[in-house]
mmCIF file of C-alpha atoms and ligand atoms in Angstrom:
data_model
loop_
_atom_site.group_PDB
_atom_site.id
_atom_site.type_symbol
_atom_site.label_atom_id
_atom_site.label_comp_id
_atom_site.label_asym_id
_atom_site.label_seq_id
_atom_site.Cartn_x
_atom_site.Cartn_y
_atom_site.Cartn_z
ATOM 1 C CA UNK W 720 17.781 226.625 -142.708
ATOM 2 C CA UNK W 721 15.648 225.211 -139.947
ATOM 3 C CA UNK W 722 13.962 222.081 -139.043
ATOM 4 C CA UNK W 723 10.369 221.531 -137.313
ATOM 5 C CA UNK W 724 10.213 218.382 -134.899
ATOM 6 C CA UNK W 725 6.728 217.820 -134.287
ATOM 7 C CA UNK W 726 5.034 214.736 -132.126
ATOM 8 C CA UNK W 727 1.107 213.767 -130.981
ATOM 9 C CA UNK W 728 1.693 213.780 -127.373
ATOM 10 C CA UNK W 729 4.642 214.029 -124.764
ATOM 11 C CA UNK W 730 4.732 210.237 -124.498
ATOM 12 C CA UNK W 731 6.496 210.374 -127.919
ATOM 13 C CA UNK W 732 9.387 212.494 -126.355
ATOM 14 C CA UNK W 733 11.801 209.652 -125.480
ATOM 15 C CA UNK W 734 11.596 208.646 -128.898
ATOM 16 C CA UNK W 735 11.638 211.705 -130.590
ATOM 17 C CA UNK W 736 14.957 212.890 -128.630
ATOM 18 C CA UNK W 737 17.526 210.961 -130.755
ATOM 19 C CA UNK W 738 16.126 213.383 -133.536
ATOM 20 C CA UNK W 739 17.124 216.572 -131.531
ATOM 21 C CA UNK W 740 20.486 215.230 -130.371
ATOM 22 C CA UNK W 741 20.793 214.048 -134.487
ATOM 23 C CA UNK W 742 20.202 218.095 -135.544
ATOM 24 C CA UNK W 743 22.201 219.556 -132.379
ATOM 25 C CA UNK W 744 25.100 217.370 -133.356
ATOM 26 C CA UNK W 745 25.275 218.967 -137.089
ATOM 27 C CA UNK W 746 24.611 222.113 -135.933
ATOM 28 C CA UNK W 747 21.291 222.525 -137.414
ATOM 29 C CA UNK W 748 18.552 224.816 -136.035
ATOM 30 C CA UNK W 749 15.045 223.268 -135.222
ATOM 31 C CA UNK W 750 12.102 224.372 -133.080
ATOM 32 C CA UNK W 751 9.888 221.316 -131.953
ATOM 33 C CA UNK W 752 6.073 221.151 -130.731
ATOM 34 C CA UNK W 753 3.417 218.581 -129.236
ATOM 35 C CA UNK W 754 0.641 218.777 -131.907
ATOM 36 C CA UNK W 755 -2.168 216.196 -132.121
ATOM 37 C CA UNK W 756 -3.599 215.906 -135.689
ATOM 38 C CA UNK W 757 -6.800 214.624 -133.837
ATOM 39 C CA UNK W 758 -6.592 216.585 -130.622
ATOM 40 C CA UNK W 759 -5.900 219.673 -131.823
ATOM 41 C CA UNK W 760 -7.173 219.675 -135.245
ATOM 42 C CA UNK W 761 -7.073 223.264 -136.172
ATOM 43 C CA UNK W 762 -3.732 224.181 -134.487
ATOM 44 C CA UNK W 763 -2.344 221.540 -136.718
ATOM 45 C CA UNK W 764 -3.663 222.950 -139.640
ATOM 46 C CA UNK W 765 -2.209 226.147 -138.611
ATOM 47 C CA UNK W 766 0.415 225.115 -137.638
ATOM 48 C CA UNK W 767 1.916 223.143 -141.099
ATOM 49 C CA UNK W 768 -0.032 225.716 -143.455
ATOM 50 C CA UNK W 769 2.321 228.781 -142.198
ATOM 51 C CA UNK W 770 5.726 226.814 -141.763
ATOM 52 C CA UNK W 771 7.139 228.121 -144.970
ATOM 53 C CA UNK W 772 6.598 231.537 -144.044
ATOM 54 C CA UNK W 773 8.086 230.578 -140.868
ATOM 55 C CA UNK W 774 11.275 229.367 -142.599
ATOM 56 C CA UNK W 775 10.882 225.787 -141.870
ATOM 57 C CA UNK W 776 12.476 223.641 -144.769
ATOM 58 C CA UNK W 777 11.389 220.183 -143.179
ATOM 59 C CA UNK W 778 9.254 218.680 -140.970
ATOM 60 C CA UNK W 779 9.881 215.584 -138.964
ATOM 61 C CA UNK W 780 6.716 214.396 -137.390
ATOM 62 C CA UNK W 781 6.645 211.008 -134.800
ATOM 63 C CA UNK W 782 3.395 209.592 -134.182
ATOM 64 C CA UNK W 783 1.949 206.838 -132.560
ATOM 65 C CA UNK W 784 -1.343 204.643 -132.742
ATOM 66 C CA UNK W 785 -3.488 205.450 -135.453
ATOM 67 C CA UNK W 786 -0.460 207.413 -136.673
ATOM 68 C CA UNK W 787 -1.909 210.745 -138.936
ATOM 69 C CA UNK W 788 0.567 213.400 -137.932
ATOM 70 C CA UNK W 789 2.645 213.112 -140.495
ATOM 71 C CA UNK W 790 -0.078 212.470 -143.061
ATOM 72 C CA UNK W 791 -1.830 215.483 -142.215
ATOM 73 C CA UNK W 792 0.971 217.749 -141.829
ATOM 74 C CA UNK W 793 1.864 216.996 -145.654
ATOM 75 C CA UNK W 794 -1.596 217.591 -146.529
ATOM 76 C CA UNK W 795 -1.440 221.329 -145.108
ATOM 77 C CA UNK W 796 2.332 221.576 -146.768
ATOM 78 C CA UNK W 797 4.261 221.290 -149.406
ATOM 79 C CA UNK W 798 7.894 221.084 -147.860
ATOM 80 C CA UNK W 799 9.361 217.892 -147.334
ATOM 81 C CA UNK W 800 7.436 215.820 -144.410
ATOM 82 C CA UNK W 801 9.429 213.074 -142.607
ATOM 83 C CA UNK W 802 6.958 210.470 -140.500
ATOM 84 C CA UNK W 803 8.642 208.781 -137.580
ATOM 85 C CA UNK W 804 6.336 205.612 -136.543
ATOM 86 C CA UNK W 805 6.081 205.260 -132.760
ATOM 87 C CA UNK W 806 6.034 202.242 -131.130
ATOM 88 C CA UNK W 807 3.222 202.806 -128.632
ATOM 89 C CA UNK W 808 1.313 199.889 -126.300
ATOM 90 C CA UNK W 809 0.069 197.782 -129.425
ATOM 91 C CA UNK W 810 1.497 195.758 -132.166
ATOM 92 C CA UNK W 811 5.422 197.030 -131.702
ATOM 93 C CA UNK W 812 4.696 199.608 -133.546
ATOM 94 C CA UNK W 813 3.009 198.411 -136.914
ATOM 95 C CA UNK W 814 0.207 200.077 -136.484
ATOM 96 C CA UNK W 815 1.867 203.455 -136.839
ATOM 97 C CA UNK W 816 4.128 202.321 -139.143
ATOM 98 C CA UNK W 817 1.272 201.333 -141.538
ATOM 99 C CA UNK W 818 -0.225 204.516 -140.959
ATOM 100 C CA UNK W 819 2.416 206.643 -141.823
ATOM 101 C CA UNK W 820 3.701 204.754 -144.573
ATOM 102 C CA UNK W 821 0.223 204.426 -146.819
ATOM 103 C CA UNK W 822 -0.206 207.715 -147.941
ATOM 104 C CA UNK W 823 -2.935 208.488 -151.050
ATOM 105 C CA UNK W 824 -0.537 208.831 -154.040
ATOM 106 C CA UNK W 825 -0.273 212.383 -154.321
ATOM 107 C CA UNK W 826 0.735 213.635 -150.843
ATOM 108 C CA UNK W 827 3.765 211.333 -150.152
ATOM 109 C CA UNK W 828 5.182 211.399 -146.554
ATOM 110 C CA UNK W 829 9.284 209.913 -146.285
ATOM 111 C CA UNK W 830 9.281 207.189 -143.768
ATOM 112 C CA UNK W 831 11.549 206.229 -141.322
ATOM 113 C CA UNK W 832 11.833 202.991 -139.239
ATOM 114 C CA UNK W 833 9.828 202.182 -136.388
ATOM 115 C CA UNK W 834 11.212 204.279 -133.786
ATOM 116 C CA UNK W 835 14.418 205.502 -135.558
ATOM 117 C CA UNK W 836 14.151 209.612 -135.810
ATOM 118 C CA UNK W 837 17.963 209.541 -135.938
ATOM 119 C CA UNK W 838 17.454 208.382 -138.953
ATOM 120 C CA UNK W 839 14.793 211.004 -139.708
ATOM 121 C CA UNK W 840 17.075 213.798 -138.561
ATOM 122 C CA UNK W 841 19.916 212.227 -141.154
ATOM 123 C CA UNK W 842 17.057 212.329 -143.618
ATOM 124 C CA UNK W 843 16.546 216.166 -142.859
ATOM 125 C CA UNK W 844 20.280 216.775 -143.042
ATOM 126 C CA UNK W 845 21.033 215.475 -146.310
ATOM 127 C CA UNK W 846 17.763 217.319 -147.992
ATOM 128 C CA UNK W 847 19.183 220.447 -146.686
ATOM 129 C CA UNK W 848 22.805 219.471 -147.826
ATOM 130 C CA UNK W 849 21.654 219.839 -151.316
ATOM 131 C CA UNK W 850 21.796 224.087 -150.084
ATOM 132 C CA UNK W 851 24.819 223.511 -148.420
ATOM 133 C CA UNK W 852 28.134 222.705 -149.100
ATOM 134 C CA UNK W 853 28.754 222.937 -145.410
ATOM 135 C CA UNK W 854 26.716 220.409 -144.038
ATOM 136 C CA UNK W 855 27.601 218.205 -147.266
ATOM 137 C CA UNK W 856 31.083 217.975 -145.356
ATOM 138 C CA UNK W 857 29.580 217.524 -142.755
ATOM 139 C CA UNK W 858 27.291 214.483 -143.514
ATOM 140 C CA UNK W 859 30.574 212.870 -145.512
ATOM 141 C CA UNK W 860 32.638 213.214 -142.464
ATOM 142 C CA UNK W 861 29.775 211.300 -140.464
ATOM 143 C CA UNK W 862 29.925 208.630 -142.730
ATOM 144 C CA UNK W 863 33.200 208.315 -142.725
ATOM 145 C CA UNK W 864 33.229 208.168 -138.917
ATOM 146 C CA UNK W 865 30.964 204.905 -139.112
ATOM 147 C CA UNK W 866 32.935 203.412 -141.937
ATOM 148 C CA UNK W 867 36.040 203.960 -139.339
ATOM 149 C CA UNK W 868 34.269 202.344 -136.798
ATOM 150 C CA UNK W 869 32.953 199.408 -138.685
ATOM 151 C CA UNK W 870 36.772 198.574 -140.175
ATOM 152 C CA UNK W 871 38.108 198.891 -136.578
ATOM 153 C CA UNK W 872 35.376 196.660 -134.793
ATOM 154 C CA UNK W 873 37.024 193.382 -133.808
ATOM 155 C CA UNK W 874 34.798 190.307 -132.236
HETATM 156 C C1 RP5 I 876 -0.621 209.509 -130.762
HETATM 157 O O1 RP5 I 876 -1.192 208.688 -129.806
HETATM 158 C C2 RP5 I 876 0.646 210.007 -130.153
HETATM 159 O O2 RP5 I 876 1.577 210.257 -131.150
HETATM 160 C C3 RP5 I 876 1.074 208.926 -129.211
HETATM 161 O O3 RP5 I 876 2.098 208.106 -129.770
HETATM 162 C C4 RP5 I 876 -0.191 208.094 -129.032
HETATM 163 C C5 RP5 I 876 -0.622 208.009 -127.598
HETATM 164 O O4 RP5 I 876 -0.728 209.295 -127.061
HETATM 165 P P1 RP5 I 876 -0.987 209.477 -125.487
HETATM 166 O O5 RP5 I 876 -2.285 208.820 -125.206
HETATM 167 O O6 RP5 I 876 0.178 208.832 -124.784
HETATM 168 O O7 RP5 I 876 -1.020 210.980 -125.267
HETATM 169 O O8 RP5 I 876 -1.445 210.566 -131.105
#
């Protein structure tokens, strides 16, 4: 069970952190990578074609801009791809978010929020749950936490 965080450049880290923190807290292995699907063209391709083989069971991919990370990486793959638009220096973020989220029927790419790889890591967690009764537990037990949280907030 593993997870691939991938982003176009390092001014995506910030962002792309909550994602780590997201798998670290649920125990679940990742590797993550700067990839550009414009800068670095081939490595990409590389990159996404051999992940099965690699043992990667999902990919989450943040992007900014003219946002085709994630859209590319599903092209090359056929494991679950996971697009997390980046707001960058234009438009809050719209512009990647439209990016990511109008894929050509046919290669479909899960989109989260503008921003919210949290969310993207949760995404990744609960596809693997279906393999695993233990993370399953897991994702319940995180739920329940907020649920908690929610019924005990006062204002
Ligand atoms: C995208 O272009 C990256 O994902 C990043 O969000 C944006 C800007 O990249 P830098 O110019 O900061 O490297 O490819």
């Amino acid at each position: 069970m593993k997870v691939s965080i991938i982003m176009g450049s390092t001014s995506d880290l910030e962002v792309m952190k909550a994602a780590f923190e997201t798998l670290e807290q649920f125990g679940i292995p990742y590797e993550k990578k700067v990839i550009s699907a414009h800068r670095a063209p081939a490595l990409l391709a590389e990159y996404a074609s051999s992940a099965i083989e690699r043992g990667i069971d999902v990919i989450i991919a943040g992007a900014g801009g003219a946002a085709h990370l994630p859209g590319v990486t599903a092209a090359f793959t056929t494991i679950p791809v996971i697009g997390v638009p980046i707001n960058g220096k234009a438009f809050g973020g719209m512009d990647a978010l439209l990016s990511i989220v109008q894929m050509p029927s046919g290669i479909p790419v899960a989109t989260v929020g503008v921003n919210n790889s949290k969310n993207a890591a949760l995404l990744a967690a609960s596809i693997l749950s279906l393999g695993s009764a233990d993370l399953a537990g897991k994702l319940r037990e995180f739920r329940k936490q907020q649920e908690e949280k929610i019924k005990n907030t006062e204002i």
